[in-house]
GROMACS .gro file of C-alpha atoms in nm:
model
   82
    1UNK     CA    1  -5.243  -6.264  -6.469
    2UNK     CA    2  -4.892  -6.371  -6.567
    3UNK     CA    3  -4.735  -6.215  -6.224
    4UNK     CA    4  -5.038  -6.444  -6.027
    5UNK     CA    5  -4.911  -6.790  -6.222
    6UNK     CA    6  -4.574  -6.667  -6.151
    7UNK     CA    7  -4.643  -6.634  -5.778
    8UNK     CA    8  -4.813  -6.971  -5.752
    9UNK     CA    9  -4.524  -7.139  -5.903
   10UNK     CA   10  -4.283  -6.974  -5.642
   11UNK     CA   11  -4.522  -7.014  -5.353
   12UNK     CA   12  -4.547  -7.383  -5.493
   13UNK     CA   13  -4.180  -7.420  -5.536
   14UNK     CA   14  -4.118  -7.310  -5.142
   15UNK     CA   15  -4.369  -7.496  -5.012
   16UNK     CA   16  -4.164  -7.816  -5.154
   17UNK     CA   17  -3.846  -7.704  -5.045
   18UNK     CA   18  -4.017  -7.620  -4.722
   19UNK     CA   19  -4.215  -7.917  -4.665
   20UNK     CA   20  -3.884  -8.115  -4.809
   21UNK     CA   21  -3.682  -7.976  -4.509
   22UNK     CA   22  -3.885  -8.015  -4.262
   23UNK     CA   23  -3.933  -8.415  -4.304
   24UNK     CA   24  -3.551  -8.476  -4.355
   25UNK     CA   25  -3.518  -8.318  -3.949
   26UNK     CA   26  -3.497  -8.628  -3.697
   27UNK     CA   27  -3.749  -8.474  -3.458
   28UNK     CA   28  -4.013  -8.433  -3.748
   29UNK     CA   29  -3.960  -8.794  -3.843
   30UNK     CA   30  -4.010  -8.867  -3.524
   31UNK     CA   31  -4.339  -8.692  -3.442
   32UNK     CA   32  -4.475  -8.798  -3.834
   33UNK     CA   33  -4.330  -9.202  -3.785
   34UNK     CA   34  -4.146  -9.183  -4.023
   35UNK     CA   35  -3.780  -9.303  -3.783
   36UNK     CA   36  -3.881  -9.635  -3.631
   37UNK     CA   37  -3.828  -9.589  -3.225
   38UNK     CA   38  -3.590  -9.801  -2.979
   39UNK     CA   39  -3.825 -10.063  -2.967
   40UNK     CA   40  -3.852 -10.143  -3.307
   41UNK     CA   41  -3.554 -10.072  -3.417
   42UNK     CA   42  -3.377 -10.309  -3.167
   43UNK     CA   43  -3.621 -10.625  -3.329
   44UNK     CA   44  -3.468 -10.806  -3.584
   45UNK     CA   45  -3.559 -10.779  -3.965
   46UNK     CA   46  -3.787 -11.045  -4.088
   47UNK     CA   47  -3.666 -11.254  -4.330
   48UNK     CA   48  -3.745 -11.179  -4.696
   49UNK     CA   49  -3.928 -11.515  -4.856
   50UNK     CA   50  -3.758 -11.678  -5.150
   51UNK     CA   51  -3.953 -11.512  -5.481
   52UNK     CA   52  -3.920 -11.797  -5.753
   53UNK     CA   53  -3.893 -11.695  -6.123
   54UNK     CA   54  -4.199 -11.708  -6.354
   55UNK     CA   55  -4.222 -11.996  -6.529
   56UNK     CA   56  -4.348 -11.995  -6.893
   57UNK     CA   57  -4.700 -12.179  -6.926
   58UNK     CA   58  -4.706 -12.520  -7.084
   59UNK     CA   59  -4.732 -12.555  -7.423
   60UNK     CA   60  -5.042 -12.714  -7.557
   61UNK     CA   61  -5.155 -12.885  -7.870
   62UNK     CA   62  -5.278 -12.629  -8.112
   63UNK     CA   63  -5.660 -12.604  -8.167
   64UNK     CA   64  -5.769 -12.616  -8.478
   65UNK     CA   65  -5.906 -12.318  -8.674
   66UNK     CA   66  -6.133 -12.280  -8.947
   67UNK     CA   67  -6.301 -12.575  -8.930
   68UNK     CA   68  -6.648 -12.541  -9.069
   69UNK     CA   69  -6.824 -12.760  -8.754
   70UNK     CA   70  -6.660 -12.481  -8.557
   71UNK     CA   71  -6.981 -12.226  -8.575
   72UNK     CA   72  -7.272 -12.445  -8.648
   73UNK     CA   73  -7.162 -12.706  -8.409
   74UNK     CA   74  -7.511 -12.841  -8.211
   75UNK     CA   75  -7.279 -12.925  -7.896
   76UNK     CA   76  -7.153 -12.576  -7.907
   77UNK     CA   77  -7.462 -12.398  -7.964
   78UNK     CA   78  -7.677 -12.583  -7.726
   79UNK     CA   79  -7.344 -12.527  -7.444
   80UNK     CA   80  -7.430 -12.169  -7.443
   81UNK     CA   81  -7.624 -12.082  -7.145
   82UNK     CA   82  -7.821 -11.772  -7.148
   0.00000   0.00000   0.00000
């Protein structure tokens, strides 16, 4: 058992190194995409758009809490749709 979990490590550990290899080659870039060809690499780079910063949210009046009209209000009770 422990020479089969052994053996699936190392097969697992070629098959990176392997598979690794293989797609830093120019001709398998090539055939997978991954090196852009003559044609696009001659267009120009689009520009990047302008990321603004977050801005914080305004601040707003607090509500109030625990007010006793809060829970048995009628507006708020009859508000709830079902």
């Amino acid at each position: 058992m422990t020479n089969f979990f052994l053996g699936l490590i190392a097969g697992c550990i070629i098959a990176g190194v392997v598979t690794i290899s293989a797609a830093r080659n120019p001709v398998v870039q090539t055939r997978l995409g991954l090196m852009p060809t003559v044609a696009q690499a001659s267009t120009p780079p689009t520009p990047m758009a302008r990321i603004e910063p977050p801005r914080c949210p305004e601040t707003r009046a607090e509500t109030p809490v625990g007010r006793t009209d809060m829970l048995f209000s009628r507006s708020r009770l009859w508000s709830i749709k079902p």
